[in-house]
Structures are given as C-alpha cells and as structure tokens.
Backbone as XML, in Angstrom:
<?xml version="1.0"?>
<chain id="A" units="angstrom">
  <residue number="1" name="MET">
    <atom name="N" x="16.622" y="20.493" z="236.309"/>
    <atom name="CA" x="16.103" y="19.227" z="236.776"/>
    <atom name="C" x="17.006" y="18.107" z="236.275"/>
  </residue>
  <residue number="2" name="GLY">
    <atom name="N" x="17.136" y="17.071" z="237.063"/>
    <atom name="CA" x="18.000" y="15.951" z="236.721"/>
    <atom name="C" x="17.407" y="15.062" z="235.643"/>
  </residue>
  <residue number="3" name="LYS">
    <atom name="N" x="18.243" y="14.204" z="235.124"/>
    <atom name="CA" x="17.823" y="13.268" z="234.088"/>
    <atom name="C" x="16.995" y="12.147" z="234.708"/>
  </residue>
  <residue number="4" name="VAL">
    <atom name="N" x="15.969" y="11.715" z="234.002"/>
    <atom name="CA" x="15.128" y="10.615" z="234.468"/>
    <atom name="C" x="15.667" y="9.319" z="233.861"/>
  </residue>
  <residue number="5" name="TYR">
    <atom name="N" x="16.011" y="8.376" z="234.713"/>
    <atom name="CA" x="16.544" y="7.096" z="234.256"/>
    <atom name="C" x="15.458" y="6.027" z="234.308"/>
  </residue>
  <residue number="6" name="SER">
    <atom name="N" x="15.557" y="5.066" z="233.391"/>
    <atom name="CA" x="14.580" y="3.978" z="233.341"/>
    <atom name="C" x="14.770" y="3.035" z="234.530"/>
  </residue>
  <residue number="7" name="ASP">
    <atom name="N" x="13.719" y="2.288" z="234.821"/>
    <atom name="CA" x="13.805" y="1.290" z="235.892"/>
    <atom name="C" x="14.867" y="0.246" z="235.564"/>
  </residue>
  <residue number="8" name="ASP">
    <atom name="N" x="15.048" y="-0.053" z="234.265"/>
    <atom name="CA" x="16.022" y="-1.052" z="233.849"/>
    <atom name="C" x="17.443" y="-0.639" z="234.234"/>
  </residue>
  <residue number="9" name="ILE">
    <atom name="N" x="17.809" y="0.593" z="233.973"/>
    <atom name="CA" x="19.169" y="1.033" z="234.306"/>
    <atom name="C" x="19.359" y="1.073" z="235.814"/>
  </residue>
  <residue number="10" name="ARG">
    <atom name="N" x="18.322" y="1.462" z="236.544"/>
    <atom name="CA" x="18.395" y="1.466" z="238.011"/>
    <atom name="C" x="18.635" y="0.052" z="238.535"/>
  </residue>
  <residue number="11" name="LEU">
    <atom name="N" x="17.915" y="-0.912" z="237.974"/>
    <atom name="CA" x="18.075" y="-2.308" z="238.402"/>
    <atom name="C" x="19.460" y="-2.843" z="238.060"/>
  </residue>
  <residue number="12" name="ARG">
    <atom name="N" x="19.965" y="-2.495" z="236.881"/>
    <atom name="CA" x="21.290" y="-2.972" z="236.474"/>
    <atom name="C" x="22.386" y="-2.443" z="237.392"/>
  </residue>
  <residue number="13" name="VAL">
    <atom name="N" x="22.315" y="-1.151" z="237.683"/>
    <atom name="CA" x="23.312" y="-0.548" z="238.577"/>
    <atom name="C" x="23.225" y="-1.188" z="239.959"/>
  </residue>
  <residue number="14" name="THR">
    <atom name="N" x="22.011" y="-1.325" z="240.477"/>
    <atom name="CA" x="21.811" y="-1.900" z="241.809"/>
    <atom name="C" x="22.292" y="-3.343" z="241.861"/>
  </residue>
  <residue number="15" name="LYS">
    <atom name="N" x="21.997" y="-4.126" z="240.835"/>
    <atom name="CA" x="22.427" y="-5.527" z="240.809"/>
    <atom name="C" x="23.948" y="-5.623" z="240.812"/>
  </residue>
  <residue number="16" name="LEU">
    <atom name="N" x="24.598" y="-4.768" z="240.046"/>
    <atom name="CA" x="26.054" y="-4.778" z="240.009"/>
    <atom name="C" x="26.645" y="-4.446" z="241.383"/>
  </residue>
  <residue number="17" name="VAL">
    <atom name="N" x="26.047" y="-3.484" z="242.074"/>
    <atom name="CA" x="26.507" y="-3.120" z="243.422"/>
    <atom name="C" x="26.278" y="-4.282" z="244.382"/>
  </residue>
  <residue number="18" name="LEU">
    <atom name="N" x="25.114" y="-4.919" z="244.299"/>
    <atom name="CA" x="24.820" y="-6.047" z="245.187"/>
    <atom name="C" x="25.723" y="-7.246" z="244.903"/>
  </residue>
  <residue number="19" name="ASP">
    <atom name="N" x="26.207" y="-7.342" z="243.658"/>
    <atom name="CA" x="27.123" y="-8.427" z="243.296"/>
    <atom name="C" x="28.563" y="-8.143" z="243.715"/>
  </residue>
  <residue number="20" name="GLY">
    <atom name="N" x="28.788" y="-6.986" z="244.357"/>
    <atom name="CA" x="30.105" y="-6.719" z="244.915"/>
    <atom name="C" x="30.875" y="-5.560" z="244.313"/>
  </residue>
  <residue number="21" name="ALA">
    <atom name="N" x="30.375" y="-4.969" z="243.253"/>
    <atom name="CA" x="31.077" y="-3.829" z="242.656"/>
    <atom name="C" x="30.878" y="-2.587" z="243.521"/>
  </residue>
  <residue number="22" name="SER">
    <atom name="N" x="31.806" y="-1.675" z="243.445"/>
    <atom name="CA" x="31.632" y="-0.421" z="244.181"/>
    <atom name="C" x="30.577" y="0.431" z="243.477"/>
  </residue>
  <residue number="23" name="ARG">
    <atom name="N" x="29.981" y="1.313" z="244.217"/>
    <atom name="CA" x="28.978" y="2.203" z="243.630"/>
    <atom name="C" x="29.611" y="3.087" z="242.566"/>
  </residue>
  <residue number="24" name="ARG">
    <atom name="N" x="30.835" y="3.512" z="242.824"/>
    <atom name="CA" x="31.549" y="4.365" z="241.870"/>
    <atom name="C" x="31.796" y="3.641" z="240.548"/>
  </residue>
  <residue number="25" name="SER">
    <atom name="N" x="32.260" y="2.390" z="240.610"/>
    <atom name="CA" x="32.531" y="1.649" z="239.371"/>
    <atom name="C" x="31.237" y="1.309" z="238.640"/>
  </residue>
  <residue number="26" name="ALA">
    <atom name="N" x="30.181" y="1.018" z="239.383"/>
    <atom name="CA" x="28.884" y="0.745" z="238.748"/>
    <atom name="C" x="28.370" y="1.996" z="238.043"/>
  </residue>
  <residue number="27" name="ALA">
    <atom name="N" x="28.532" y="3.142" z="238.678"/>
    <atom name="CA" x="28.101" y="4.403" z="238.066"/>
    <atom name="C" x="28.887" y="4.667" z="236.791"/>
  </residue>
  <residue number="28" name="ARG">
    <atom name="N" x="30.183" y="4.458" z="236.849"/>
    <atom name="CA" x="31.029" y="4.681" z="235.676"/>
    <atom name="C" x="30.650" y="3.735" z="234.538"/>
  </residue>
  <residue number="29" name="ARG">
    <atom name="N" x="30.400" y="2.480" z="234.879"/>
    <atom name="CA" x="30.090" y="1.479" z="233.849"/>
    <atom name="C" x="28.807" y="1.805" z="233.091"/>
  </residue>
  <residue number="30" name="PHE">
    <atom name="N" x="27.810" y="2.334" z="233.789"/>
    <atom name="CA" x="26.528" y="2.630" z="233.153"/>
    <atom name="C" x="26.332" y="4.114" z="232.863"/>
  </residue>
  <residue number="31" name="ALA">
    <atom name="N" x="27.379" y="4.904" z="233.029"/>
    <atom name="CA" x="27.367" y="6.341" z="232.707"/>
    <atom name="C" x="26.257" y="7.096" z="233.435"/>
  </residue>
  <residue number="32" name="VAL">
    <atom name="N" x="26.170" y="6.853" z="234.735"/>
    <atom name="CA" x="25.247" y="7.614" z="235.585"/>
    <atom name="C" x="26.090" y="8.283" z="236.666"/>
  </residue>
  <residue number="33" name="SER">
    <atom name="N" x="25.514" y="9.227" z="237.367"/>
    <atom name="CA" x="26.275" y="9.916" z="238.412"/>
    <atom name="C" x="26.492" y="8.990" z="239.610"/>
  </residue>
  <residue number="34" name="GLU">
    <atom name="N" x="27.582" y="9.252" z="240.316"/>
    <atom name="CA" x="27.872" y="8.464" z="241.513"/>
    <atom name="C" x="26.781" y="8.642" z="242.557"/>
  </residue>
  <residue number="35" name="SER">
    <atom name="N" x="26.263" y="9.858" z="242.675"/>
    <atom name="CA" x="25.214" y="10.101" z="243.673"/>
    <atom name="C" x="23.950" y="9.305" z="243.353"/>
  </residue>
  <residue number="36" name="SER">
    <atom name="N" x="23.647" y="9.127" z="242.064"/>
    <atom name="CA" x="22.483" y="8.316" z="241.693"/>
    <atom name="C" x="22.701" y="6.860" z="242.087"/>
  </residue>
  <residue number="37" name="ALA">
    <atom name="N" x="23.880" y="6.331" z="241.793"/>
    <atom name="CA" x="24.182" y="4.940" z="242.141"/>
    <atom name="C" x="24.109" y="4.728" z="243.649"/>
  </residue>
  <residue number="38" name="ILE">
    <atom name="N" x="24.624" y="5.685" z="244.417"/>
    <atom name="CA" x="24.578" y="5.591" z="245.878"/>
    <atom name="C" x="23.135" y="5.613" z="246.361"/>
  </residue>
  <residue number="39" name="ARG">
    <atom name="N" x="22.342" y="6.526" z="245.826"/>
    <atom name="CA" x="20.937" y="6.672" z="246.235"/>
    <atom name="C" x="20.127" y="5.428" z="245.865"/>
  </residue>
  <residue number="40" name="TRP">
    <atom name="N" x="20.324" y="4.900" z="244.653"/>
    <atom name="CA" x="19.573" y="3.717" z="244.228"/>
    <atom name="C" x="19.932" y="2.498" z="245.067"/>
  </residue>
  <residue number="41" name="ALA">
    <atom name="N" x="21.211" y="2.315" z="245.360"/>
    <atom name="CA" x="21.628" y="1.174" z="246.182"/>
    <atom name="C" x="21.049" y="1.284" z="247.589"/>
  </residue>
  <residue number="42" name="ALA">
    <atom name="N" x="21.045" y="2.484" z="248.141"/>
    <atom name="CA" x="20.479" y="2.687" z="249.481"/>
    <atom name="C" x="18.977" y="2.439" z="249.475"/>
  </residue>
  <residue number="43" name="ARG">
    <atom name="N" x="18.286" y="2.922" z="248.445"/>
    <atom name="CA" x="16.840" y="2.718" z="248.361"/>
    <atom name="C" x="16.518" y="1.235" z="248.196"/>
  </residue>
  <residue number="44" name="ALA">
    <atom name="N" x="17.318" y="0.520" z="247.412"/>
    <atom name="CA" x="17.094" y="-0.918" z="247.239"/>
    <atom name="C" x="17.289" y="-1.655" z="248.559"/>
  </residue>
  <residue number="45" name="ALA">
    <atom name="N" x="18.281" y="-1.237" z="249.343"/>
    <atom name="CA" x="18.522" y="-1.874" z="250.640"/>
    <atom name="C" x="17.392" y="-1.577" z="251.618"/>
  </residue>
  <residue number="46" name="ASP">
    <atom name="N" x="16.874" y="-0.352" z="251.596"/>
    <atom name="CA" x="15.816" y="0.051" z="252.531"/>
    <atom name="C" x="14.433" y="-0.436" z="252.117"/>
  </residue>
  <residue number="47" name="GLU">
    <atom name="N" x="14.121" y="-0.293" z="250.827"/>
    <atom name="CA" x="12.758" y="-0.531" z="250.356"/>
    <atom name="C" x="12.612" y="-1.760" z="249.466"/>
  </residue>
  <residue number="48" name="GLY">
    <atom name="N" x="13.727" y="-2.375" z="249.082"/>
    <atom name="CA" x="13.669" y="-3.566" z="248.253"/>
    <atom name="C" x="13.662" y="-3.305" z="246.764"/>
  </residue>
  <residue number="49" name="SER">
    <atom name="N" x="13.654" y="-2.039" z="246.363"/>
    <atom name="CA" x="13.637" y="-1.697" z="244.947"/>
    <atom name="C" x="14.273" y="-0.326" z="244.745"/>
  </residue>
  <residue number="50" name="PRO">
    <atom name="N" x="15.049" y="-0.162" z="243.665"/>
    <atom name="CA" x="15.635" y="1.147" z="243.389"/>
    <atom name="C" x="14.693" y="2.081" z="242.640"/>
  </residue>
  <residue number="51" name="ALA">
    <atom name="N" x="13.494" y="1.611" z="242.340"/>
    <atom name="CA" x="12.539" y="2.419" z="241.573"/>
    <atom name="C" x="12.136" y="3.666" z="242.353"/>
  </residue>
  <residue number="52" name="PRO">
    <atom name="N" x="11.800" y="4.731" z="241.648"/>
    <atom name="CA" x="11.370" y="5.943" z="242.360"/>
    <atom name="C" x="10.081" y="5.690" z="243.118"/>
  </residue>
  <residue number="53" name="ARG">
    <atom name="N" x="9.907" y="6.428" z="244.181"/>
    <atom name="CA" x="8.693" y="6.271" z="244.988"/>
    <atom name="C" x="7.485" y="6.771" z="244.207"/>
  </residue>
  <residue number="54" name="LYS">
    <atom name="N" x="6.394" y="6.054" z="244.314"/>
    <atom name="CA" x="5.175" y="6.419" z="243.587"/>
    <atom name="C" x="4.280" y="7.349" z="244.389"/>
  </residue>
  <residue number="55" name="ASP">
    <atom name="N" x="4.537" y="7.487" z="245.695"/>
    <atom name="CA" x="3.644" y="8.265" z="246.549"/>
    <atom name="C" x="4.015" y="9.746" z="246.626"/>
  </residue>
  <residue number="56" name="ARG">
    <atom name="N" x="5.034" y="10.162" z="245.901"/>
    <atom name="CA" x="5.446" y="11.564" z="245.949"/>
    <atom name="C" x="4.576" y="12.423" z="245.046"/>
  </residue>
  <residue number="57" name="VAL">
    <atom name="N" x="4.295" y="13.605" z="245.500"/>
    <atom name="CA" x="3.536" y="14.570" z="244.707"/>
    <atom name="C" x="4.537" y="15.361" z="243.876"/>
  </residue>
  <residue number="58" name="PRO">
    <atom name="N" x="4.302" y="15.482" z="242.572"/>
    <atom name="CA" x="5.247" y="16.227" z="241.738"/>
    <atom name="C" x="5.358" y="17.685" z="242.178"/>
  </residue>
  <residue number="59" name="ARG">
    <atom name="N" x="6.556" y="18.235" z="242.047"/>
    <atom name="CA" x="6.756" y="19.639" z="242.389"/>
    <atom name="C" x="6.155" y="20.525" z="241.316"/>
  </residue>
  <residue number="60" name="ARG">
    <atom name="N" x="5.682" y="21.666" z="241.738"/>
    <atom name="CA" x="5.122" y="22.617" z="240.785"/>
    <atom name="C" x="6.251" y="23.390" z="240.132"/>
  </residue>
  <residue number="61" name="GLY">
    <atom name="N" x="6.048" y="23.728" z="238.877"/>
    <atom name="CA" x="7.045" y="24.512" z="238.166"/>
    <atom name="C" x="7.009" y="25.967" z="238.590"/>
  </residue>
  <residue number="62" name="VAL">
    <atom name="N" x="8.004" y="26.710" z="238.211"/>
    <atom name="CA" x="8.101" y="28.122" z="238.574"/>
    <atom name="C" x="6.971" y="28.923" z="237.947"/>
  </residue>
  <residue number="63" name="ALA">
    <atom name="N" x="6.572" y="28.574" z="236.731"/>
    <atom name="CA" x="5.544" y="29.329" z="236.015"/>
    <atom name="C" x="4.128" y="29.015" z="236.498"/>
  </residue>
  <residue number="64" name="ASP">
    <atom name="N" x="3.961" y="27.981" z="237.344"/>
    <atom name="CA" x="2.610" y="27.599" z="237.785"/>
    <atom name="C" x="2.045" y="28.520" z="238.817"/>
  </residue>
</chain>
C-alpha cells in the first residue's frame, strides 16, 4: 500500500504547480512521487481540492 500524505503536503505541492512549477519539480521539492503530484494537481483542477475523496469505501484486506 502507498504512503498516506497529509492534506498540508498535498496543498503545498498543488499550490506550487498552480504557481507555474512543473509537476515533476514540485514532486522533487517535496519528496513525493511524480504520479502523486500529477494526480493531486488533476484532482485540484477537477474538484477544487487535492484532498482524498471522502465518499470512497475502504478496501478490505487480504486476511478479512
């Protein structure tokens, strides 16, 4: 499973991208994956916030 990032880091990366930085450089600056920076910027553009969606049902673990 991937690392869970705080809303603060998501906002910082997204703000940097919106201010003109590339997604790659924003990811490097905050030590997150490029795919995360791309996904957060796209979600912010579509939904207005890079925060994770609250309406998703958590996946069940293998042992459940």
